Every structure is written in structure tokens, then in C-alpha cells.
XYZ file of N, CA, C and O in Angstrom:
324
model
N 100.808 101.137 85.176
C 99.524 100.817 85.712
C 99.168 99.925 86.606
O 98.494 99.774 87.615
N 99.920 98.601 86.454
C 99.705 97.440 87.165
C 100.205 97.660 88.470
O 99.536 97.322 89.392
N 101.384 98.443 88.657
C 101.941 98.688 90.029
C 101.138 99.558 90.707
O 100.706 99.508 91.905
N 100.502 100.766 90.128
C 99.518 101.452 90.761
C 98.238 100.719 91.327
O 97.939 100.993 92.510
N 97.809 100.007 90.480
C 96.592 99.081 91.076
C 97.055 98.213 92.382
O 96.392 98.111 93.286
N 98.320 97.602 92.241
C 98.703 96.802 93.224
C 98.979 97.656 94.615
O 98.610 97.230 95.578
N 99.593 98.730 94.341
C 99.898 99.676 95.420
C 98.571 100.003 96.242
O 98.453 100.120 97.586
N 97.646 100.410 95.387
C 96.303 100.868 95.852
C 95.579 99.670 96.749
O 94.939 99.860 97.729
N 95.620 98.635 96.022
C 94.876 97.333 96.653
C 95.680 97.039 98.008
O 94.932 96.787 98.960
N 96.856 97.133 97.953
C 97.609 96.691 99.210
C 97.178 97.927 100.310
O 97.066 97.477 101.553
N 97.202 99.264 100.130
C 96.892 100.254 100.988
C 95.568 99.994 101.569
O 95.138 100.016 102.701
N 94.528 99.630 100.618
C 93.275 99.429 101.064
C 93.037 98.255 102.019
O 92.299 98.103 102.950
N 93.849 97.180 101.695
C 94.003 96.079 102.480
C 94.396 96.304 104.079
O 93.755 95.874 104.989
N 95.376 97.144 103.982
C 96.064 97.710 105.184
C 95.111 98.328 106.177
O 94.785 98.226 107.238
N 94.385 99.341 105.532
C 93.437 100.066 106.051
C 92.117 99.443 106.591
O 91.513 99.636 107.433
N 91.937 98.080 105.996
C 90.895 97.379 106.334
C 91.138 96.331 107.549
O 90.159 95.608 108.013
N 92.550 96.293 107.991
C 92.713 95.621 109.217
C 91.675 95.876 110.314
O 91.434 96.944 110.577
N 91.372 94.822 111.110
C 90.424 95.063 112.202
C 91.217 95.469 113.526
O 90.709 96.221 114.280
N 92.649 95.469 113.418
C 93.407 96.010 114.618
C 93.636 97.427 114.277
O 94.403 97.565 113.147
N 93.017 98.339 115.113
C 93.380 99.735 114.726
C 94.684 100.190 114.608
O 95.238 100.975 113.597
N 95.737 99.600 115.465
C 97.166 100.004 115.213
C 97.739 99.542 113.841
O 98.441 100.168 113.315
N 97.327 98.141 113.403
C 97.929 97.863 112.112
C 97.194 98.855 110.953
O 97.799 98.968 110.072
N 95.908 98.952 111.018
C 95.135 99.707 110.092
C 95.613 101.203 109.879
O 95.618 101.712 109.050
N 96.378 101.755 110.982
C 96.833 103.018 110.908
C 98.319 103.236 110.618
O 98.862 104.227 110.525
N 98.836 102.137 110.313
C 100.286 102.162 109.923
C 100.566 103.189 108.817
O 99.857 103.154 107.733
N 101.613 104.164 108.727
C 101.855 105.004 107.795
C 102.225 104.415 106.521
O 102.992 103.398 106.603
N 101.717 104.808 105.481
C 102.015 104.300 104.106
C 102.481 105.352 103.235
O 101.798 106.387 103.040
N 103.573 105.337 102.718
C 104.271 106.321 101.750
C 104.436 105.690 100.445
O 105.266 104.644 100.331
N 103.926 106.156 99.400
C 104.007 105.845 98.139
C 105.302 106.503 97.539
O 105.603 107.579 97.500
N 106.336 105.627 96.964
C 107.451 106.031 96.336
C 107.289 105.621 94.772
O 107.378 104.347 94.590
N 107.144 106.557 93.903
C 106.749 106.301 92.651
C 107.330 107.148 91.618
O 107.820 108.199 91.912
N 107.491 106.744 90.485
C 107.853 107.424 89.233
C 106.738 108.322 88.664
O 106.968 109.173 87.708
N 105.554 107.846 88.888
C 104.291 108.744 88.374
C 104.212 110.082 89.039
O 103.852 110.118 90.337
N 104.600 111.073 88.190
C 104.635 112.404 88.845
C 103.155 113.120 88.642
O 103.205 114.504 88.888
N 102.499 112.477 87.956
C 101.098 113.162 87.614
C 100.201 113.453 88.926
O 100.166 112.628 89.721
N 99.599 114.829 89.095
C 98.703 114.845 90.342
C 97.663 113.956 90.447
O 97.216 113.433 91.519
N 97.093 113.399 89.253
C 96.031 112.417 89.424
C 96.500 111.095 89.984
O 95.814 110.532 90.722
N 97.868 110.715 89.871
C 98.245 109.624 90.318
C 98.491 109.589 91.787
O 97.986 108.729 92.702
N 98.908 111.062 92.338
C 99.117 111.172 93.836
C 97.757 111.217 94.361
O 97.494 110.519 95.576
N 96.777 111.688 93.751
C 95.360 111.819 94.388
C 94.700 110.351 94.389
O 94.317 110.127 95.433
N 95.262 109.619 93.601
C 94.615 108.144 93.563
C 95.282 107.394 94.662
O 94.639 106.590 95.405
N 96.625 107.698 94.854
C 97.307 106.963 96.164
C 96.799 107.259 97.247
O 96.502 106.646 98.185
N 96.472 108.540 97.421
C 95.894 109.249 98.640
C 94.572 108.702 99.027
O 94.155 108.466 100.180
N 93.840 108.619 97.776
C 92.226 108.155 97.899
C 92.214 106.555 98.433
O 91.379 106.361 98.975
N 93.445 105.907 98.114
C 93.550 104.431 98.172
C 93.796 104.285 99.860
O 93.828 103.192 100.296
N 94.265 105.361 100.483
C 94.390 105.300 102.079
C 95.991 105.629 102.432
O 96.294 105.354 103.505
N 96.727 105.862 101.361
C 98.194 106.164 101.641
C 98.310 107.454 102.237
O 97.396 108.334 102.027
N 99.341 107.563 103.175
C 99.388 108.926 103.962
C 100.181 110.045 102.956
O 99.857 111.162 103.336
N 101.059 109.594 102.179
C 101.858 110.558 101.270
C 102.434 109.869 100.171
O 102.311 108.774 100.043
N 102.863 110.842 99.177
C 103.313 110.294 98.062
C 104.636 111.164 97.624
O 104.654 112.220 97.570
N 105.798 110.412 97.483
C 107.073 110.927 96.959
C 107.253 110.528 95.502
O 107.187 109.306 95.348
N 107.658 111.396 94.586
C 108.023 110.848 93.295
C 109.500 110.699 93.129
O 110.190 111.370 93.758
N 110.003 109.756 92.407
C 111.398 109.495 92.198
C 111.804 110.342 90.967
O 111.132 110.520 90.042
N 113.085 110.808 91.023
C 114.025 110.497 92.250
C 113.565 111.699 93.447
O 113.103 112.674 93.041
N 113.568 111.057 94.428
C 113.167 111.772 95.643
C 114.504 112.353 96.514
O 115.406 111.714 96.361
N 114.233 113.373 97.280
C 115.251 113.765 98.147
C 115.210 113.048 99.426
O 114.226 112.963 99.983
N 116.291 112.513 99.779
C 116.386 111.665 100.889
C 116.006 112.495 102.216
O 115.325 111.838 103.029
N 116.303 113.657 102.290
C 115.981 114.509 103.470
C 114.555 114.703 103.572
O 113.959 114.626 104.698
N 113.846 114.937 102.451
C 112.326 114.917 102.320
C 111.724 113.558 102.926
O 110.712 113.617 103.550
N 112.292 112.446 102.405
C 111.802 111.134 102.823
C 111.920 110.985 104.463
O 110.874 110.580 105.014
N 113.091 111.360 105.070
C 113.194 111.277 106.391
C 112.153 112.223 107.146
O 111.641 111.866 108.176
N 112.085 113.496 106.673
C 111.130 114.407 107.272
C 109.771 113.873 107.254
O 109.007 114.080 108.318
N 109.465 113.213 106.226
C 108.052 112.691 106.028
C 107.933 111.465 106.956
O 106.878 111.321 107.688
N 108.888 110.567 107.034
C 108.905 109.493 107.992
C 108.683 109.904 109.354
O 108.001 109.540 110.200
N 109.297 111.057 109.767
C 109.385 111.568 111.225
C 108.053 112.197 111.309
O 107.385 112.004 112.512
N 107.544 112.840 110.533
C 106.196 113.415 110.674
C 105.092 112.447 110.893
O 104.099 112.701 111.580
N 105.222 111.245 109.961
C 104.149 110.425 110.105
C 104.158 109.217 111.315
O 103.228 108.875 111.744
N 105.338 109.243 111.873
C 105.775 108.238 112.904
C 105.113 108.787 114.272
O 104.669 108.131 115.131
N 105.217 110.227 114.251
C 104.780 110.789 115.630
C 105.683 110.619 116.514
O 106.931 110.125 116.318
N 105.312 110.929 117.973
C 106.224 110.766 119.094
C 106.562 109.365 119.368
O 105.793 108.472 119.121
N 107.780 109.101 119.798
C 108.163 107.769 120.167
C 107.505 107.313 121.350
O 107.076 108.109 122.395
N 107.029 106.160 121.416
C 106.514 105.487 122.437
C 107.381 104.829 123.222
O 108.071 103.709 122.903
N 107.404 104.963 124.600
C 108.580 104.341 125.529
C 107.781 103.281 126.261
O 106.667 103.656 127.017
N 108.223 102.058 126.282
C 107.613 101.086 126.964
C 107.826 101.208 128.476
O 108.895 101.614 128.776
N 106.813 100.965 129.253
C 106.875 101.002 130.620
C 107.936 99.903 131.261
O 107.934 98.982 130.561
N 108.528 100.330 132.326
C 109.337 99.422 132.845
C 108.381 98.304 133.455
O 107.467 98.551 134.165
N 108.807 97.108 133.357
C 108.043 95.941 134.170
C 108.221 95.998 135.615
O 109.218 96.539 136.041
N 107.085 95.623 136.217
C 107.287 95.804 137.709
C 108.422 94.749 138.227
O 108.518 93.717 137.792
N 108.901 95.292 139.388
C 109.846 94.477 139.932
C 109.335 93.197 140.701
O 108.115 93.144 140.942
N 110.138 92.146 140.575
C 109.706 90.908 141.136
C 109.591 91.105 142.649
O 110.365 91.701 143.284
N 108.573 90.622 143.175
C 108.237 90.636 144.700
C 108.361 89.299 145.225
O 108.074 88.257 144.716
């Protein structure tokens, strides 16, 4: 129960950042708590997804890819003139 509260508090703090990019960082809960109520609590706290342990590595990678979105390529700096 203590870990659940800590995870929820941390997610809420991240979502409260004033910098929108930081506030939107994807959060995935990795937990041994398999009850639907626990997952709902994590999502209500602002986490994007929840995987229960033991989790499938391929599922974690798929979830990270889905939450990360398209890669952002930095623009080339202008040439020195």
C-alpha cells in the first residue's frame, strides 16, 4: 500500500510541472498489484499505463514505443557565416 501511494504521489507531482513537456512525460507503472482497482488508481493518478509483474518484455517495449510517439529530429544548426 505504501508503494501505491508513493507511485501515485510521484505521478501527480510530475503532472503538476509547469513545463508542459515535463508534465507530459510518459509514466508506466510496473507493479505486482494485479487488481483492476489498483490499475484504475494508477491511471487516475496520471500514469499512462500499468503492467503487472511478471510482465512480458515485448509488451513493455510495445507500450514504450506507443507512448514515446514519433522521434523528434533536431534541426541542423545554421552554418557559420
